[in-house]
Coordinates of C-alpha atoms and ligand atoms in Angstrom, one line a residue:
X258 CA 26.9 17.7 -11.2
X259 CA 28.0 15.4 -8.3
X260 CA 24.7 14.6 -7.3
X261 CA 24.0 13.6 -10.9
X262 CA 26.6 11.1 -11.6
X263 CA 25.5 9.4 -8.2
X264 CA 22.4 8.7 -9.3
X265 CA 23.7 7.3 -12.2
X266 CA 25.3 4.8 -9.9
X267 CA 23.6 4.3 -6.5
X268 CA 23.7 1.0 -4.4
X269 CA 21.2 0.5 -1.9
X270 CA 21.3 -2.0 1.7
X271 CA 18.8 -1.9 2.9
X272 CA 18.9 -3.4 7.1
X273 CA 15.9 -5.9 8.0
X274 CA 17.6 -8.9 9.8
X275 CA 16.3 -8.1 13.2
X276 CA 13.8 -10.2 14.9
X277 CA 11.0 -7.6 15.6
X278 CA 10.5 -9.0 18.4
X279 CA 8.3 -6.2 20.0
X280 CA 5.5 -7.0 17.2
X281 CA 4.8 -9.9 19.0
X282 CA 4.3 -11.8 15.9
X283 CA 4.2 -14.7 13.7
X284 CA 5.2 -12.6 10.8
X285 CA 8.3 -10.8 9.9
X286 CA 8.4 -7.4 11.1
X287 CA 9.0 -5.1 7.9
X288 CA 6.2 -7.6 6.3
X289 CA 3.5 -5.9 8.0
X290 CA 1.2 -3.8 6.5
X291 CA 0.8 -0.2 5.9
X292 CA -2.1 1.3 3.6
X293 CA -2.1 -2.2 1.1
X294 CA 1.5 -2.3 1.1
X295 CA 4.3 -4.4 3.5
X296 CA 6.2 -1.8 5.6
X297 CA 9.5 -2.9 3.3
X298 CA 7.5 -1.8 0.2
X299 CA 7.6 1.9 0.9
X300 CA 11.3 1.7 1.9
X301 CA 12.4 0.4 -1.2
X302 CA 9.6 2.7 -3.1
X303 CA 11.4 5.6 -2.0
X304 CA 14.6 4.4 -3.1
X305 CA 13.6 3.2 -6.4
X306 CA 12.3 6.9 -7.3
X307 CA 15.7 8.2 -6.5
X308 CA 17.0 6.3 -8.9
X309 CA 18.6 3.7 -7.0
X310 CA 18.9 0.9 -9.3
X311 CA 20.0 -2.5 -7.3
X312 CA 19.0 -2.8 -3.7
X313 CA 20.5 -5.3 -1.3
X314 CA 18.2 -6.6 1.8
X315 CA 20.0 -8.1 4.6
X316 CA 17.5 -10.8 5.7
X317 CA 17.2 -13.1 8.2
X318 CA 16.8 -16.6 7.1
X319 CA 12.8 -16.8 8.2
X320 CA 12.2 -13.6 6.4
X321 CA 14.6 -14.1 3.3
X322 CA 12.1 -16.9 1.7
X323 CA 9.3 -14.6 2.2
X324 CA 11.1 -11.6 -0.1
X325 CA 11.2 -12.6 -3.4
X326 CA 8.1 -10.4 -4.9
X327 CA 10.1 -7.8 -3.9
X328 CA 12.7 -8.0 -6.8
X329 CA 15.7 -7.3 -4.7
X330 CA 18.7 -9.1 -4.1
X331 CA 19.4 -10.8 -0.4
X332 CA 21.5 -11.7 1.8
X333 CA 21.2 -13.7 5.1
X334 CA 22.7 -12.8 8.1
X335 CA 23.2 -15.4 10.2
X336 CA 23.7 -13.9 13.4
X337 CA 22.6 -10.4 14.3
X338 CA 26.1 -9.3 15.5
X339 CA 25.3 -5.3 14.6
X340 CA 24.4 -3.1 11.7
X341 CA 28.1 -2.7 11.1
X342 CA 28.3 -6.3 10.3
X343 CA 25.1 -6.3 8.9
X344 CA 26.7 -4.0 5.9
X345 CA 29.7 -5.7 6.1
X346 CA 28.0 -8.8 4.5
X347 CA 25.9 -7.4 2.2
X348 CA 29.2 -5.6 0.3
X349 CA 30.8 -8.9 0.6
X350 CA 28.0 -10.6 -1.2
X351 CA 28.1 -7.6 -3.9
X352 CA 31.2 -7.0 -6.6
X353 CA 32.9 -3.5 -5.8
X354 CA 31.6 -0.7 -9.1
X355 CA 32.3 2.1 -7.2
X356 CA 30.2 5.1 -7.1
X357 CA 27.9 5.1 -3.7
X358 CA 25.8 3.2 -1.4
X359 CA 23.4 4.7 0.3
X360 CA 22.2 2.6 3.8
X361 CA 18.6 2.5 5.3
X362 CA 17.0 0.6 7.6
X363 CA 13.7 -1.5 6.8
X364 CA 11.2 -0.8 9.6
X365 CA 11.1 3.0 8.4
X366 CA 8.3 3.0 6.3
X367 CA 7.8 7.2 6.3
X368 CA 11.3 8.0 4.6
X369 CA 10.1 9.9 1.6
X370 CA 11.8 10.1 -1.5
X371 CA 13.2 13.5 -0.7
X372 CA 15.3 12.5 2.3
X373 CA 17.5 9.7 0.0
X374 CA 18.0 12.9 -2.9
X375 CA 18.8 15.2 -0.5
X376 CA 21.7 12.6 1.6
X377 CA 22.7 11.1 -1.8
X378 CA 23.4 14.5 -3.4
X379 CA 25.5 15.9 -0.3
X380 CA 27.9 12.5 -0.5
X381 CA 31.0 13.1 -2.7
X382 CA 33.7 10.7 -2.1
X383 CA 36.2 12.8 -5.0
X384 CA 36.1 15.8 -2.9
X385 CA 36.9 14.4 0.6
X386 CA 33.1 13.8 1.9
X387 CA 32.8 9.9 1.7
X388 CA 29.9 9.9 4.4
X389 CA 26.6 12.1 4.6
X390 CA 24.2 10.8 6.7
X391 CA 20.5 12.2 7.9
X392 CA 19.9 13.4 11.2
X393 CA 16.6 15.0 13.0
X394 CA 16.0 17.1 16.0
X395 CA 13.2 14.7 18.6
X396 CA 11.9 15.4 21.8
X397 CA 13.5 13.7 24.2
X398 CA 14.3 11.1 25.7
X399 CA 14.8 9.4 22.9
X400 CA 16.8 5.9 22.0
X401 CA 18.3 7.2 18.7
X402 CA 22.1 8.0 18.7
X403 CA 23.0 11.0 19.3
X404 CA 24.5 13.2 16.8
X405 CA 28.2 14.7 18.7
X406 CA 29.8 17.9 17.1
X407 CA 32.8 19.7 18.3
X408 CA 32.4 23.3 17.8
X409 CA 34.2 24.9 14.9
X410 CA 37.0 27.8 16.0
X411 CA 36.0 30.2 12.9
X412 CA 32.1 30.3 14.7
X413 CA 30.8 28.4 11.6
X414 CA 28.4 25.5 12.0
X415 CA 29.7 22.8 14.9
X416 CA 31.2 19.7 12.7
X417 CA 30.2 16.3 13.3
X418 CA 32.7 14.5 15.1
X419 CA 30.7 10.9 15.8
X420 CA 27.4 8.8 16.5
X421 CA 27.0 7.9 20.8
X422 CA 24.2 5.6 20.4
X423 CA 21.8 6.1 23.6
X424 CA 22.8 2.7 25.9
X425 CA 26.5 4.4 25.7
X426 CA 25.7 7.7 26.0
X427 CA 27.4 9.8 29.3
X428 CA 24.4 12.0 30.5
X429 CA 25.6 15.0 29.1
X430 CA 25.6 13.0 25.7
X431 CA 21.6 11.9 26.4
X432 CA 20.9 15.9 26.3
X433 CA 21.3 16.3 22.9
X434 CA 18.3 16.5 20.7
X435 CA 20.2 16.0 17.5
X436 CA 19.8 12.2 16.5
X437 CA 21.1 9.3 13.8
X438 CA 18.0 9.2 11.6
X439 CA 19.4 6.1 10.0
X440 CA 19.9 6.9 7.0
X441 CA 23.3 7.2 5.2
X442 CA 25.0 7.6 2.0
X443 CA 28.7 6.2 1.9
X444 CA 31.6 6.7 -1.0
X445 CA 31.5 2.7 -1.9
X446 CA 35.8 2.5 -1.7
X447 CA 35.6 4.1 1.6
X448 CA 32.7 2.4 3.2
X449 CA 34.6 -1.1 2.2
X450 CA 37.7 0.3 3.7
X451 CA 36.3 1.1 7.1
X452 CA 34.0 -1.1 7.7
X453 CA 36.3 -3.7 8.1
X454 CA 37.9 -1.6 10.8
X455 CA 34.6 -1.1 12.8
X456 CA 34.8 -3.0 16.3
X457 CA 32.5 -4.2 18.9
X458 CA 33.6 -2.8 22.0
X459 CA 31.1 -0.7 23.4
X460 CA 27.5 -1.3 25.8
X461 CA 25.9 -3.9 23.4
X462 CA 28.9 -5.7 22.4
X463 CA 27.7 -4.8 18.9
X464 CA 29.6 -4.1 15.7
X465 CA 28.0 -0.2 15.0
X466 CA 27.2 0.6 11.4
X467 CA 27.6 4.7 13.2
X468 CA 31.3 4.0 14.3
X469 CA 32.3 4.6 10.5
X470 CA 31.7 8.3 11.5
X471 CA 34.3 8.6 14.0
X472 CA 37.0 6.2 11.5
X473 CA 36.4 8.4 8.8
X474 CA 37.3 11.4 10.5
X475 CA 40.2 10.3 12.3
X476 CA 41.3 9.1 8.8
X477 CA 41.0 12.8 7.7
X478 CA 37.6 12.6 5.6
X479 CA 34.6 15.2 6.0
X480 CA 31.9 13.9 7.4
X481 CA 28.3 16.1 6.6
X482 CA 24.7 15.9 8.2
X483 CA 22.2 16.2 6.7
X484 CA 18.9 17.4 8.5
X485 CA 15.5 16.9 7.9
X486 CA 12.4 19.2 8.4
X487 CA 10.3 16.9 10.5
X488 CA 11.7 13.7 12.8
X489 CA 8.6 11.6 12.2
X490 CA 9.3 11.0 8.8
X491 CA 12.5 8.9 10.2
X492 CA 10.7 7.4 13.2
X493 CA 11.2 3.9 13.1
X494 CA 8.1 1.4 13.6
X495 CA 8.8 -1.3 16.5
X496 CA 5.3 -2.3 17.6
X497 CA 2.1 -2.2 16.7
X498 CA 1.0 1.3 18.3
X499 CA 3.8 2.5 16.1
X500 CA 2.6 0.7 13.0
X501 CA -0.9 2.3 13.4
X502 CA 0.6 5.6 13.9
X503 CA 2.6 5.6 10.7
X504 CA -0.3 3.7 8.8
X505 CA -2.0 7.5 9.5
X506 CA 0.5 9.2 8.4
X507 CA 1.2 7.0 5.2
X508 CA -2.7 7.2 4.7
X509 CA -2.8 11.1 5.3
X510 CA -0.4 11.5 2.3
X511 CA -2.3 9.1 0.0
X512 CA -5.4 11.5 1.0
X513 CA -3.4 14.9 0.6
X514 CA -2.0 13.5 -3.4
X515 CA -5.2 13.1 -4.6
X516 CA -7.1 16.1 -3.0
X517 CA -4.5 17.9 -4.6
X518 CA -5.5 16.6 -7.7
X519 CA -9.1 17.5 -7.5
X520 CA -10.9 14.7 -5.0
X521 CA -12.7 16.5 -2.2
X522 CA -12.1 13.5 1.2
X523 CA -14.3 14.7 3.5
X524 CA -13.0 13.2 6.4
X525 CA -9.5 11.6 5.4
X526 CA -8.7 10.4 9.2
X527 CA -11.6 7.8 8.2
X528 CA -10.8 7.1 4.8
X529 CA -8.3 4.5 3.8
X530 CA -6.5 4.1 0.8
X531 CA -3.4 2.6 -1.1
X532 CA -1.0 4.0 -3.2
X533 CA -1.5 3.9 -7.1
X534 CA -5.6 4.5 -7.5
X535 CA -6.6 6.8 -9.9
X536 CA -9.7 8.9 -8.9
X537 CA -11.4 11.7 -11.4
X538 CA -11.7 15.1 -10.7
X539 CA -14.3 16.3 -8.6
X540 CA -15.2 12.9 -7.2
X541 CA -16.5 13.2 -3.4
X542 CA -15.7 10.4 -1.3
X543 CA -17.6 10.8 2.5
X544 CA -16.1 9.0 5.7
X545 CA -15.8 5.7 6.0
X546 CA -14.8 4.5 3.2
X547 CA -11.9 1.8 1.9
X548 CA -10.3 2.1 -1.5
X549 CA -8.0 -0.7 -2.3
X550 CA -6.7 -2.9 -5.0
X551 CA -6.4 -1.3 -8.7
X552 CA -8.8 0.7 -8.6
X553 CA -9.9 3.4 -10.7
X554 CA -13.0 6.0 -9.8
X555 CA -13.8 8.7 -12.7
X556 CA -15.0 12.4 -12.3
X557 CA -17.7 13.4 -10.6
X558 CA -18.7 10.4 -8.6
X559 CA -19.9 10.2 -4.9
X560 CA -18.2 7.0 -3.0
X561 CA -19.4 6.6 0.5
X562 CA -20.3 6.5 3.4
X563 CA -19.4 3.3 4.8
X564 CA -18.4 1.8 1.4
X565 CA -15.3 -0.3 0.1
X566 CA -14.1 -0.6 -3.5
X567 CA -11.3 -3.6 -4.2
X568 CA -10.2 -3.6 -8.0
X569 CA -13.1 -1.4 -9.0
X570 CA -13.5 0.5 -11.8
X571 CA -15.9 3.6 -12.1
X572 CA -17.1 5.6 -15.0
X573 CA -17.8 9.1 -14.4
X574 CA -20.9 10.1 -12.4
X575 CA -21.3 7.0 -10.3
X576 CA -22.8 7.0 -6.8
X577 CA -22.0 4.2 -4.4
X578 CA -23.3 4.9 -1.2
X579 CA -22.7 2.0 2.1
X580 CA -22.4 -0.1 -0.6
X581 CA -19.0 -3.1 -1.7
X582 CA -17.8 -3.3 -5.0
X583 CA -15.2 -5.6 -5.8
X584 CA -13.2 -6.8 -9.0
X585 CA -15.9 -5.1 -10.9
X586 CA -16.8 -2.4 -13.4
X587 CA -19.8 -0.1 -13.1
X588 CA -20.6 2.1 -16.1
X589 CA -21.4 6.2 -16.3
X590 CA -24.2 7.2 -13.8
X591 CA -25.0 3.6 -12.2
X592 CA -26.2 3.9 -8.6
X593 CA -25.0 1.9 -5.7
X594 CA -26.7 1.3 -2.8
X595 CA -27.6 1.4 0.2
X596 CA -26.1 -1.8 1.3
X597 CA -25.6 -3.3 -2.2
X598 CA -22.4 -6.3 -2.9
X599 CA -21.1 -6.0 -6.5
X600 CA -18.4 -8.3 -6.8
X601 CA -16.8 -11.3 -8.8
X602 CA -16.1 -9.0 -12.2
X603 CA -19.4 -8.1 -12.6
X604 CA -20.2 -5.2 -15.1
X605 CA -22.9 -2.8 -15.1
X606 CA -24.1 -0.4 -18.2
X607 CA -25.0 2.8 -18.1
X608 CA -27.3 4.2 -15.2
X609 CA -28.1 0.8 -13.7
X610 CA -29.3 1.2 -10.7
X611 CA -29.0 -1.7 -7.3
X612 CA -30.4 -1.2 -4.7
X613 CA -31.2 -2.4 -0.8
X614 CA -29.7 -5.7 -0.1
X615 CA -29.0 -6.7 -3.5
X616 CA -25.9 -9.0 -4.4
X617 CA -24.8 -9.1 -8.3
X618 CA -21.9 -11.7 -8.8
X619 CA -20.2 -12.1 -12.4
X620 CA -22.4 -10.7 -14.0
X621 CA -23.0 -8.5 -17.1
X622 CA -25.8 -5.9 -16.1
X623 CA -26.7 -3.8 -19.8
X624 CA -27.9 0.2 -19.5
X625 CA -30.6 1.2 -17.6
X626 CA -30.9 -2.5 -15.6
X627 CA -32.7 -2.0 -12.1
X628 CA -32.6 -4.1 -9.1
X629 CA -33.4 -2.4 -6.2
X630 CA -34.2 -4.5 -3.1
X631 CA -33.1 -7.8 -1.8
X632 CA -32.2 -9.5 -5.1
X633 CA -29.2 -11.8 -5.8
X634 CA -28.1 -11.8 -9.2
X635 CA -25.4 -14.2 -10.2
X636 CA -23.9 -16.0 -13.6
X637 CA -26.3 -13.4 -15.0
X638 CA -26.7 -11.9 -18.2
X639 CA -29.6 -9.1 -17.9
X640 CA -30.5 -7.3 -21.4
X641 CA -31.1 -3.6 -21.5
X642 CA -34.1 -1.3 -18.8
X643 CA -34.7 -4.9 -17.7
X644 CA -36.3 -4.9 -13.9
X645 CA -35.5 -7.6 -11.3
X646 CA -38.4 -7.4 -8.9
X647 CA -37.8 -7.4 -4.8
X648 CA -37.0 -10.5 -3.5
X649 CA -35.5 -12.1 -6.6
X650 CA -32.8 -14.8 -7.3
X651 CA -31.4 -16.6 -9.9
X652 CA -30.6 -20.2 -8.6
X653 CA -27.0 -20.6 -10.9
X654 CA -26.4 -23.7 -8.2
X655 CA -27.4 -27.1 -9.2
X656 CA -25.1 -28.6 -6.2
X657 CA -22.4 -29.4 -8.3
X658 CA -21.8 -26.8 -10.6
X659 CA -22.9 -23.0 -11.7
X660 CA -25.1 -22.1 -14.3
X661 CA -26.2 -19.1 -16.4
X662 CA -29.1 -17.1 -16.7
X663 CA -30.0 -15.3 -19.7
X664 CA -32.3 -12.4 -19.4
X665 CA -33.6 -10.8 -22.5
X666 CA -34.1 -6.5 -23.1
X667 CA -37.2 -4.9 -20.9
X668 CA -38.3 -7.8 -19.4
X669 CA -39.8 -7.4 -16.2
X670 CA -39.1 -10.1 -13.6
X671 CA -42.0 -9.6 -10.5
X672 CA -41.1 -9.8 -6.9
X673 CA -39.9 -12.9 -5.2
X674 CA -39.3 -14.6 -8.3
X675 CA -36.8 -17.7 -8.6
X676 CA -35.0 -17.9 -12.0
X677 CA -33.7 -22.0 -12.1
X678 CA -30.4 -21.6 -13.9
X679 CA -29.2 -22.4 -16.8
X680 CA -32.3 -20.6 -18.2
X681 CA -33.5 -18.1 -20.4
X682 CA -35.9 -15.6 -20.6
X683 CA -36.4 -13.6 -23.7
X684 CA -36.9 -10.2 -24.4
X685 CA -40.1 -8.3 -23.0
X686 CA -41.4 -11.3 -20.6
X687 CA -43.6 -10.7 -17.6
X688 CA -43.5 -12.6 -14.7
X689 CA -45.7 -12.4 -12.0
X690 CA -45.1 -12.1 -8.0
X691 CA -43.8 -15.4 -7.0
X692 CA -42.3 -17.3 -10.2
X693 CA -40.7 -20.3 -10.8
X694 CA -38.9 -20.1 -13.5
X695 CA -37.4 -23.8 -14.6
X696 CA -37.9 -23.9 -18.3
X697 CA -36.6 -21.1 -20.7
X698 CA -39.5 -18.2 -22.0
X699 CA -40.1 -16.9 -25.4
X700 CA -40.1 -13.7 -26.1
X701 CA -42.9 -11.3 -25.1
X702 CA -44.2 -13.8 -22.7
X703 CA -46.0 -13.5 -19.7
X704 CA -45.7 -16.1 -16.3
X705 CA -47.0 -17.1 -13.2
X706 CA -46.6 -19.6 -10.9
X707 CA -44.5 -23.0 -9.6
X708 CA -43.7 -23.8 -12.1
X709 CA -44.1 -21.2 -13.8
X710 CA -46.9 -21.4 -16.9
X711 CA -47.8 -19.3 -19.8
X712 CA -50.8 -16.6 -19.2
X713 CA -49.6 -15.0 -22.5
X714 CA -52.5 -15.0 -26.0
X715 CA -49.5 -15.5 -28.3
X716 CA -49.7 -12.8 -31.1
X717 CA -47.4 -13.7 -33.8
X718 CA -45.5 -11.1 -34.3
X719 CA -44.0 -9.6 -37.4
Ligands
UD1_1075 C1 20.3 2.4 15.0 C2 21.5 3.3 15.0 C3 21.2 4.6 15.7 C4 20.0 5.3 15.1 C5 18.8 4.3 15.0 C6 17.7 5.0 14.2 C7 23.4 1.8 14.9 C8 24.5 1.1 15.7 N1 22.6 2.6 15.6 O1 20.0 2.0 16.3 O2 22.3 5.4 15.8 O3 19.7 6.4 15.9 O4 19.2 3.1 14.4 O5 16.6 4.1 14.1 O6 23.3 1.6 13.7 N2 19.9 -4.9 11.8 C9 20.4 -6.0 11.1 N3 21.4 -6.7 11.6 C10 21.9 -6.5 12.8 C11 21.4 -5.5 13.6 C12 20.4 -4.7 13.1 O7 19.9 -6.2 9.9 O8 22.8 -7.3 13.2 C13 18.8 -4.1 11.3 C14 17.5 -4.2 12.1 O9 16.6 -5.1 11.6 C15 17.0 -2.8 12.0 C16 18.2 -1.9 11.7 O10 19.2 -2.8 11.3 O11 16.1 -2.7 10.8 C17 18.6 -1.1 12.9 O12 19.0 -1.9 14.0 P1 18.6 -1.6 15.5 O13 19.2 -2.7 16.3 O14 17.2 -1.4 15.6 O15 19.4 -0.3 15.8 P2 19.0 0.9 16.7 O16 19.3 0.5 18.1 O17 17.6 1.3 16.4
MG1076 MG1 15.9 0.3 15.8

């Protein structure tokens, strides 16, 4: 019962005023990316699912602009004087409501949604526990604080007496392998009281968010751990070796959800995802491949090697092989590939099929449409089992604006034509190798040349 009336009322601060200055960049720290998303995303993602329902970022004032997709409430702190002041600010900025707040920092992109449950449900401020805070066995060394507990007379588990963060550890203190993860959920009343009464007298002249532990206690309070099964899911990132390690692990969980649900990733070290895609059952996607944006991939289809989808969407049975789609749609069975470039919401029917070097750009592609070698088709409209010979483009520039080119049902278009947009080209015309199309063709016709004439004996057709 405790844990559920906390949900029903959780706070979150979330810690991200510090400079990063080990990325060695332009851009804020927890703004870098991980699998699509900026490393504060999957903080805040993880809180959210818990049920977390207002979330306070302590910002710096470069960073604090740069927040506002993020649909959280912020609050700038001036001076990084210590995570104790850090908090300190943010409940200052927020009207007390009771209940709890739970505290997390925002460079630690792996935290999973489990960790904040589990620390929010062991917090109960009614019953004398106004602190539980996550801690993780790590190899050392390690610059974490270290977790002190004095052994309990009656043999049960040691108790936690207080955080020694590493620069003021004694070297007895560095031997322990129990660390601060970072992570903490606080009874709001009590977490205002002390707070205020947290000083700055120790190695960093730094007001210590982990002092509360030792307050609380000497005020009486309980103070509870709560461990996790595996330390790298609290490892912080501080450079960019660190980024790239927890971009694998991020991306190794993406992988593991959808195989899971059905996807068979060949080689998911080498293929790189985001969160939210939907992909069918029994899809197959080989090494090398990038799946971003929104998309979504039906059953049965075969997506790689070597190939990236951005804001794709795939019927069922679809092959893309080496091949970049982007912000389009490619109907049941259509073929990709190799080295084809869909992009610019195009749409293909039904079994199209584009092959070798072929670009299609906005265009609408009906069933059964094939272009299979070095072909650009663009501001296209291409009528059903049409063919678009080797070596064809349609010319949509004029040098000052695109145009469109209309290309009737079975027509077949010969190699190494060049369509001269706006034009178009009616059902079942021929063209020979070489075309220049320029003016628009009847129906049934059949062309050759630059420009291109009519070889056709017009039947008139009933
Ligand atoms: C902190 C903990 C330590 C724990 C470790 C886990 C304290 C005193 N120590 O140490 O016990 O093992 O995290 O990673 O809390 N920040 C601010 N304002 C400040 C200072 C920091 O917003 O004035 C933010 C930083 O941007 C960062 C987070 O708080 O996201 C943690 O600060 P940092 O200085 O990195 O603390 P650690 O030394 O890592
Ligand atoms: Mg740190």
């Amino acid at each position: 019962m405790g844990a559920f009336m906390n949900v029903a009322s959780a706070r979150a601060i979330v810690l991200a005023a510090g400079k990063g200055t080990r990325m060695k960049s332009a851009r804020p720290k927890v703004l870098h990316e991980l699998c699509g998303r900026p490393m504060l995303w999957w903080v805040l993602e993880a809180l959210r699912a818990t049920g977390v329902d207002e979330i306070i970022v302590v910002t710096n004032s470069e960073l604090d602009p740069l927040l506002e997709p993020f649909g959280v409430r912020t609050v700038v702190q001036a001076e990084q004087l210590g995570t104790g002041h850090a908090v300190r600010i943010a409940l200052e900025s927020i009207e007390p409501r009771g209940g709890f707040v739970v505290v997390a920092y925002g460079d630690m992109p792996l935290v999973d949604r489990a960790i904040f449950e589990d620390v929010q449900a062991a917090v109960d401020a009614g019953e004398g526990t106004p602190l539980a805070l996550v801690t993780a066995r790590m190899p050392l060394p390690s610059a974490f604080g270290r977790i002190v507990r004095t052994p309990s007379p009656g043999g049960e588990h040691a108790i936690v007496e207080r955080i020694v963060e590493a620069k003021d550890c004694t070297p007895a203190q560095l031997g322990i392998d129990e660390m601060n993860a970072g992570i903490y959920a606080f009874g709001e009343g009590a977490l205002r009281e002390v707070i205020a009464r947290v000083g700055n007298d120790n190695a960093q002249g730094e007001y210590y968010l982990t002092d509360t532990v030792e307050l609380l206690i000497a005020a009486g309070q309980r103070v509870v751990a709560v461990p996790v099964a595996d330390y790298r899911s609290v490892l912080g990132v501080n450079d960019r070796v660190e980024l790239a390690e927890a971009r694998a692990i991020l991306n190794r969980r993406l992988c593991e959800q959808h195989m899971r649900a059905g996807v068979t990733i060949v080689d998911p070290a080498t293929t790189y995802l985001v969160p939210g895609l939907v992909i069918g059952a029994d899809t197959t996607i080989l090494p090398g491949t990038t799946i971003a944006g929104a998309t979504r991939i039906g059953a049965r289809c075969r997506i790689g090697p070597h190939s990236r989808l951005d804001g794709a969407m795939l019927a069922d049975d679809v092959t893309v092989t080496e091949s970049v789609v982007v912000d389009s749609m490619l109907g049941e069975r259509v073929w990709l590939g190799p080295f084809a470039h869909v992009r610019g919401g195009a749409e293909l029917g039904a079994d199209v099929r584009i092959g070798n070097f072929v670009e299609v750009k906005k265009s609408d592609l009906a069933e059964g449409v094939k272009a299979n070698h070095l072909a650009y088709i663009g501001d296209s409209t291409v009528g059903p089992r049409s063919n678009i010979g080797a070596g064809t483009i349609t010319a949509n520039f004029d040098g000052v604006k695109k145009n469109r080119t209309e290309i009737g049902a079975d027509v077949k278009i010969g190699s190494n034509n060049t369509l001269v947009a706006p034009v178009t080209i009616g059902d079942n015309v021929v063209t020979g190798a070489g075309t220049v199309v320029i003016r628009d063709a009847e129906p049934g016709d059949k062309l050759v040349g630059n420009p291109a004439r009519s070889i056709a004996k017009k039947t008139t057709d009933t």
